[in-house]
């Protein structure tokens, strides 16, 4: 009962993660998962169902809802197109487990993919945004399922390497260690509190900035759509903003 009929192969991925987590030579907080096509599907499934094991993942052209895929290769009169089968197909998909998806993910796909519909990425991105899950995405224009251009393969792999370095590399381990030590000592958080305020009403945003500053915010990012001005500890930085005077007063 693999794939759309039960996703049993996820058990192998989860088992591998649990094995690594129990090894003394593996940092259990820095286990990643990645793959392309069916491997992308399993990556997304691993992050959705086992974010407590996998800290980050790279999903290249993966399936996220089997019901987007099945109509392309199963005729309408096939039993797989019946309601019960469609429900099982969804329950075998990453999109069915968004509430438990916590770990960051890098999504990569060509927008002319003929094997995995591009809407697989579109729908997953919407769900990740709703859940507040950190994600990055790379879309290759006019690329197919198995990328045609060598340059796109290089870009994808370099991006994956950089993504894992950020979330699982030594710097990430050091951040985790500092946070653990701070929590163990029952001390205040050592990193500055940062707040982003977005909107289009300057006076309302100024009031929100003052309120957050009073509550201990050290960094306030005031975002009028694309233009952004950083306000750090009461000092206005340089950037485009239509209310320069107001930013200075904040």
Tab-separated table of N, CA and C in Angstrom, residues 60-149:
chain	number	residue	atom	x	y	z
A	60	UNK	N	12.267	18.612	-4.212
A	60	UNK	CA	12.396	18.952	-5.628
A	60	UNK	C	11.297	18.232	-6.410
A	61	UNK	N	10.367	18.996	-6.949
A	61	UNK	CA	9.317	18.471	-7.837
A	61	UNK	C	8.517	17.339	-7.206
A	62	UNK	N	8.153	17.491	-5.944
A	62	UNK	CA	7.436	16.435	-5.243
A	62	UNK	C	5.922	16.532	-5.365
A	63	UNK	N	5.253	15.412	-5.143
A	63	UNK	CA	3.791	15.347	-5.098
A	63	UNK	C	3.330	15.712	-3.691
A	64	UNK	N	2.300	16.551	-3.602
A	64	UNK	CA	1.812	16.981	-2.290
A	64	UNK	C	0.352	16.626	-2.064
A	65	UNK	N	-0.355	16.336	-3.130
A	65	UNK	CA	-1.731	15.839	-3.036
A	65	UNK	C	-1.941	14.885	-4.200
A	66	UNK	N	-2.058	13.593	-3.901
A	66	UNK	CA	-2.173	12.606	-4.967
A	66	UNK	C	-3.375	12.845	-5.864
A	67	UNK	N	-4.384	13.516	-5.366
A	67	UNK	CA	-5.572	13.740	-6.185
A	67	UNK	C	-5.347	14.772	-7.288
A	68	UNK	N	-4.239	15.530	-7.220
A	68	UNK	CA	-3.844	16.373	-8.351
A	68	UNK	C	-3.175	15.540	-9.427
A	69	UNK	N	-2.572	14.451	-9.017
A	69	UNK	CA	-1.754	13.632	-9.906
A	69	UNK	C	-2.547	12.520	-10.591
A	70	UNK	N	-3.413	11.854	-9.827
A	70	UNK	CA	-4.105	10.659	-10.317
A	70	UNK	C	-4.891	10.892	-11.606
A	71	UNK	N	-5.645	11.996	-11.767
A	71	UNK	CA	-6.410	12.177	-13.009
A	71	UNK	C	-5.573	12.180	-14.280
A	72	UNK	N	-4.272	12.435	-14.158
A	72	UNK	CA	-3.414	12.466	-15.342
A	72	UNK	C	-3.069	11.079	-15.867
A	73	UNK	N	-3.195	10.044	-15.013
A	73	UNK	CA	-2.791	8.718	-15.473
A	73	UNK	C	-3.749	7.588	-15.097
A	74	UNK	N	-4.901	7.925	-14.516
A	74	UNK	CA	-5.905	6.909	-14.172
A	74	UNK	C	-7.221	7.277	-14.855
A	75	UNK	N	-7.788	6.390	-15.666
A	75	UNK	CA	-9.043	6.696	-16.365
A	75	UNK	C	-10.206	6.885	-15.392
A	76	UNK	N	-11.232	7.616	-15.788
A	76	UNK	CA	-12.343	7.941	-14.880
A	76	UNK	C	-13.056	6.730	-14.298
A	77	UNK	N	-13.117	5.617	-15.021
A	77	UNK	CA	-13.849	4.457	-14.527
A	77	UNK	C	-12.996	3.537	-13.656
A	78	UNK	N	-11.754	3.913	-13.407
A	78	UNK	CA	-10.881	3.100	-12.571
A	78	UNK	C	-11.302	3.226	-11.108
A	79	UNK	N	-11.224	2.126	-10.323
A	79	UNK	CA	-11.593	2.198	-8.899
A	79	UNK	C	-10.832	3.268	-8.117
A	80	UNK	N	-9.634	3.629	-8.583
A	80	UNK	CA	-8.857	4.652	-7.885
A	80	UNK	C	-9.509	6.030	-7.972
A	81	UNK	N	-10.496	6.172	-8.859
A	81	UNK	CA	-11.160	7.467	-9.009
A	81	UNK	C	-12.447	7.530	-8.198
A	82	UNK	N	-12.720	6.527	-7.387
A	82	UNK	CA	-13.914	6.515	-6.556
A	82	UNK	C	-13.670	7.312	-5.271
A	83	UNK	N	-14.744	7.801	-4.627
A	83	UNK	CA	-14.582	8.657	-3.437
A	83	UNK	C	-13.715	8.053	-2.339
A	84	UNK	N	-13.900	6.780	-2.045
A	84	UNK	CA	-13.100	6.155	-0.980
A	84	UNK	C	-11.619	6.139	-1.340
A	85	UNK	N	-11.331	5.856	-2.605
A	85	UNK	CA	-9.940	5.833	-3.055
A	85	UNK	C	-9.343	7.234	-3.045
A	86	UNK	N	-10.144	8.220	-3.421
A	86	UNK	CA	-9.658	9.600	-3.414
A	86	UNK	C	-9.378	10.071	-1.987
A	87	UNK	N	-10.191	9.645	-1.036
A	87	UNK	CA	-9.954	10.004	0.363
A	87	UNK	C	-8.657	9.368	0.862
A	88	UNK	N	-8.445	8.102	0.503
A	88	UNK	CA	-7.213	7.427	0.896
A	88	UNK	C	-6.009	8.099	0.244
A	89	UNK	N	-6.173	8.520	-1.003
A	89	UNK	CA	-5.084	9.203	-1.706
A	89	UNK	C	-4.708	10.497	-0.991
A	90	UNK	N	-5.713	11.238	-0.538
A	90	UNK	CA	-5.423	12.477	0.183
A	90	UNK	C	-4.741	12.181	1.515
A	91	UNK	N	-5.220	11.154	2.217
A	91	UNK	CA	-4.621	10.796	3.506
A	91	UNK	C	-3.198	10.261	3.340
A	92	UNK	N	-2.830	9.924	2.111
A	92	UNK	CA	-1.469	9.467	1.813
A	92	UNK	C	-0.596	10.618	1.320
A	93	UNK	N	-1.104	11.845	1.405
A	93	UNK	CA	-0.431	13.019	0.855
A	93	UNK	C	0.072	13.949	1.960
A	94	UNK	N	1.159	14.680	1.695
A	94	UNK	CA	1.661	15.641	2.691
A	94	UNK	C	0.630	16.694	3.100
A	95	UNK	N	-0.201	17.144	2.176
A	95	UNK	CA	-1.172	18.193	2.497
A	95	UNK	C	-2.175	17.769	3.567
A	96	UNK	N	-2.285	16.487	3.809
A	96	UNK	CA	-3.218	16.010	4.840
A	96	UNK	C	-2.661	16.192	6.250
A	97	UNK	N	-1.372	16.549	6.368
A	97	UNK	CA	-0.732	16.610	7.690
A	97	UNK	C	-0.091	17.977	7.955
A	98	UNK	N	-0.695	19.025	7.423
A	98	UNK	CA	-0.101	20.346	7.557
A	98	UNK	C	-0.051	20.832	9.008
A	99	UNK	N	-0.985	20.397	9.829
A	99	UNK	CA	-1.021	20.889	11.218
A	99	UNK	C	0.192	20.450	12.024
A	100	UNK	N	0.868	19.394	11.587
A	100	UNK	CA	2.056	18.933	12.314
A	100	UNK	C	3.353	19.276	11.581
A	101	UNK	N	3.253	20.017	10.479
A	101	UNK	CA	4.444	20.424	9.732
A	101	UNK	C	5.025	21.669	10.389
A	102	UNK	N	6.229	21.578	10.933
A	102	UNK	CA	6.887	22.696	11.616
A	102	UNK	C	8.230	23.058	10.992
A	103	UNK	N	8.910	22.104	10.375
A	103	UNK	CA	10.288	22.308	9.921
A	103	UNK	C	10.355	23.061	8.597
A	104	UNK	N	11.394	23.904	8.417
A	104	UNK	CA	11.535	24.676	7.179
A	104	UNK	C	11.815	23.795	5.975
A	105	UNK	N	11.429	24.300	4.800
A	105	UNK	CA	11.584	23.519	3.577
A	105	UNK	C	11.963	24.430	2.415
A	106	UNK	N	12.788	23.917	1.526
A	106	UNK	CA	13.102	24.563	0.261
A	106	UNK	C	12.385	23.784	-0.841
A	107	UNK	N	11.565	24.478	-1.631
A	107	UNK	CA	10.812	23.864	-2.721
A	107	UNK	C	11.418	24.288	-4.051
A	108	UNK	N	11.646	23.326	-4.944
A	108	UNK	CA	12.236	23.605	-6.257
A	108	UNK	C	11.433	22.854	-7.312
A	109	UNK	N	11.047	23.552	-8.403
A	109	UNK	CA	10.307	22.894	-9.476
A	109	UNK	C	10.338	23.757	-10.739
A	110	UNK	N	10.212	23.110	-11.872
A	110	UNK	CA	10.049	23.806	-13.139
A	110	UNK	C	8.574	24.071	-13.398
A	111	UNK	N	8.258	25.233	-13.959
A	111	UNK	CA	6.838	25.561	-14.131
A	111	UNK	C	6.217	24.904	-15.363
A	112	UNK	N	7.020	24.134	-16.136
A	112	UNK	CA	6.472	23.374	-17.263
A	112	UNK	C	6.587	21.875	-16.999
A	113	UNK	N	6.518	21.501	-15.743
A	113	UNK	CA	6.596	20.094	-15.329
A	113	UNK	C	5.390	19.348	-15.888
A	114	UNK	N	5.630	18.321	-16.716
A	114	UNK	CA	4.547	17.546	-17.340
A	114	UNK	C	4.195	16.296	-16.542
A	115	UNK	N	4.990	15.977	-15.528
A	115	UNK	CA	4.746	14.755	-14.754
A	115	UNK	C	4.129	15.044	-13.391
A	116	UNK	N	4.603	16.085	-12.731
A	116	UNK	CA	4.015	16.528	-11.462
A	116	UNK	C	3.482	17.935	-11.689
A	117	UNK	N	2.169	18.129	-11.699
A	117	UNK	CA	1.606	19.451	-11.999
A	117	UNK	C	2.189	20.541	-11.111
A	118	UNK	N	2.476	21.688	-11.712
A	118	UNK	CA	3.065	22.790	-10.966
A	118	UNK	C	2.162	23.255	-9.821
A	119	UNK	N	0.861	22.987	-9.950
A	119	UNK	CA	-0.051	23.394	-8.874
A	119	UNK	C	0.234	22.642	-7.580
A	120	UNK	N	0.990	21.553	-7.636
A	120	UNK	CA	1.395	20.867	-6.409
A	120	UNK	C	2.191	21.829	-5.520
A	121	UNK	N	3.130	22.560	-6.128
A	121	UNK	CA	3.901	23.536	-5.357
A	121	UNK	C	3.022	24.693	-4.907
A	122	UNK	N	2.160	25.179	-5.798
A	122	UNK	CA	1.322	26.337	-5.489
A	122	UNK	C	0.452	26.067	-4.268
A	123	UNK	N	-0.208	24.922	-4.244
A	123	UNK	CA	-1.098	24.594	-3.126
A	123	UNK	C	-0.312	24.368	-1.834
A	124	UNK	N	0.869	23.776	-1.938
A	124	UNK	CA	1.670	23.557	-0.726
A	124	UNK	C	2.139	24.893	-0.151
A	125	UNK	N	2.562	25.807	-1.006
A	125	UNK	CA	3.016	27.118	-0.533
A	125	UNK	C	1.891	27.838	0.215
A	126	UNK	N	0.685	27.767	-0.316
A	126	UNK	CA	-0.456	28.392	0.370
A	126	UNK	C	-0.651	27.776	1.758
A	127	UNK	N	-0.549	26.458	1.828
A	127	UNK	CA	-0.745	25.770	3.112
A	127	UNK	C	0.380	26.093	4.089
A	128	UNK	N	1.619	26.181	3.591
A	128	UNK	CA	2.744	26.525	4.460
A	128	UNK	C	2.589	27.928	5.025
A	129	UNK	N	2.125	28.848	4.197
A	129	UNK	CA	1.895	30.216	4.670
A	129	UNK	C	0.837	30.239	5.770
A	130	UNK	N	-0.228	29.498	5.570
A	130	UNK	CA	-1.301	29.459	6.570
A	130	UNK	C	-0.803	28.904	7.897
A	131	UNK	N	0.127	27.952	7.833
A	131	UNK	CA	0.653	27.328	9.047
A	131	UNK	C	1.813	28.110	9.655
A	132	UNK	N	2.325	29.106	8.925
A	132	UNK	CA	3.471	29.854	9.426
A	132	UNK	C	4.768	29.068	9.378
A	133	UNK	N	4.874	28.125	8.448
A	133	UNK	CA	6.084	27.311	8.317
A	133	UNK	C	7.095	28.052	7.438
A	134	UNK	N	8.347	28.200	7.872
A	134	UNK	CA	9.353	28.863	7.032
A	134	UNK	C	9.605	28.058	5.760
A	135	UNK	N	9.646	28.742	4.629
A	135	UNK	CA	9.928	28.044	3.373
A	135	UNK	C	10.628	28.992	2.411
A	136	UNK	N	11.347	28.405	1.472
A	136	UNK	CA	11.916	29.117	0.336
A	136	UNK	C	11.492	28.358	-0.904
A	137	UNK	N	11.443	29.035	-2.044
A	137	UNK	CA	11.080	28.334	-3.268
A	137	UNK	C	11.887	28.866	-4.441
A	138	UNK	N	12.199	27.968	-5.347
A	138	UNK	CA	12.860	28.303	-6.603
A	138	UNK	C	12.017	27.719	-7.728
A	139	UNK	N	11.637	28.555	-8.663
A	139	UNK	CA	10.847	28.121	-9.819
A	139	UNK	C	11.664	28.380	-11.077
A	140	UNK	N	11.899	27.334	-11.867
A	140	UNK	CA	12.643	27.469	-13.115
A	140	UNK	C	11.656	27.640	-14.277
A	141	UNK	N	11.639	28.817	-14.918
A	141	UNK	CA	10.716	29.034	-16.045
A	141	UNK	C	11.021	28.082	-17.201
A	142	UNK	N	9.967	27.512	-17.771
A	142	UNK	CA	10.050	26.651	-18.965
A	142	UNK	C	10.819	25.359	-18.721
A	143	UNK	N	11.052	24.998	-17.454
A	143	UNK	CA	11.727	23.737	-17.166
A	143	UNK	C	10.708	22.627	-16.955
A	144	UNK	N	11.154	21.392	-17.226
A	144	UNK	CA	10.285	20.223	-17.099
A	144	UNK	C	10.620	19.467	-15.809
A	145	UNK	N	10.082	18.256	-15.682
A	145	UNK	CA	10.234	17.495	-14.441
A	145	UNK	C	11.705	17.182	-14.157
A	146	UNK	N	12.395	16.619	-15.128
A	146	UNK	CA	13.834	16.387	-15.016
A	146	UNK	C	14.502	17.542	-15.767
A	147	UNK	N	15.138	18.440	-15.045
A	147	UNK	CA	15.610	19.694	-15.619
A	147	UNK	C	16.465	19.462	-16.869
A	148	UNK	N	16.251	20.301	-17.876
A	148	UNK	CA	16.982	20.190	-19.127
A	148	UNK	C	18.343	20.869	-19.068
A	149	UNK	N	18.415	21.995	-18.345
A	149	UNK	CA	19.644	22.780	-18.321
A	149	UNK	C	20.560	22.372	-17.172
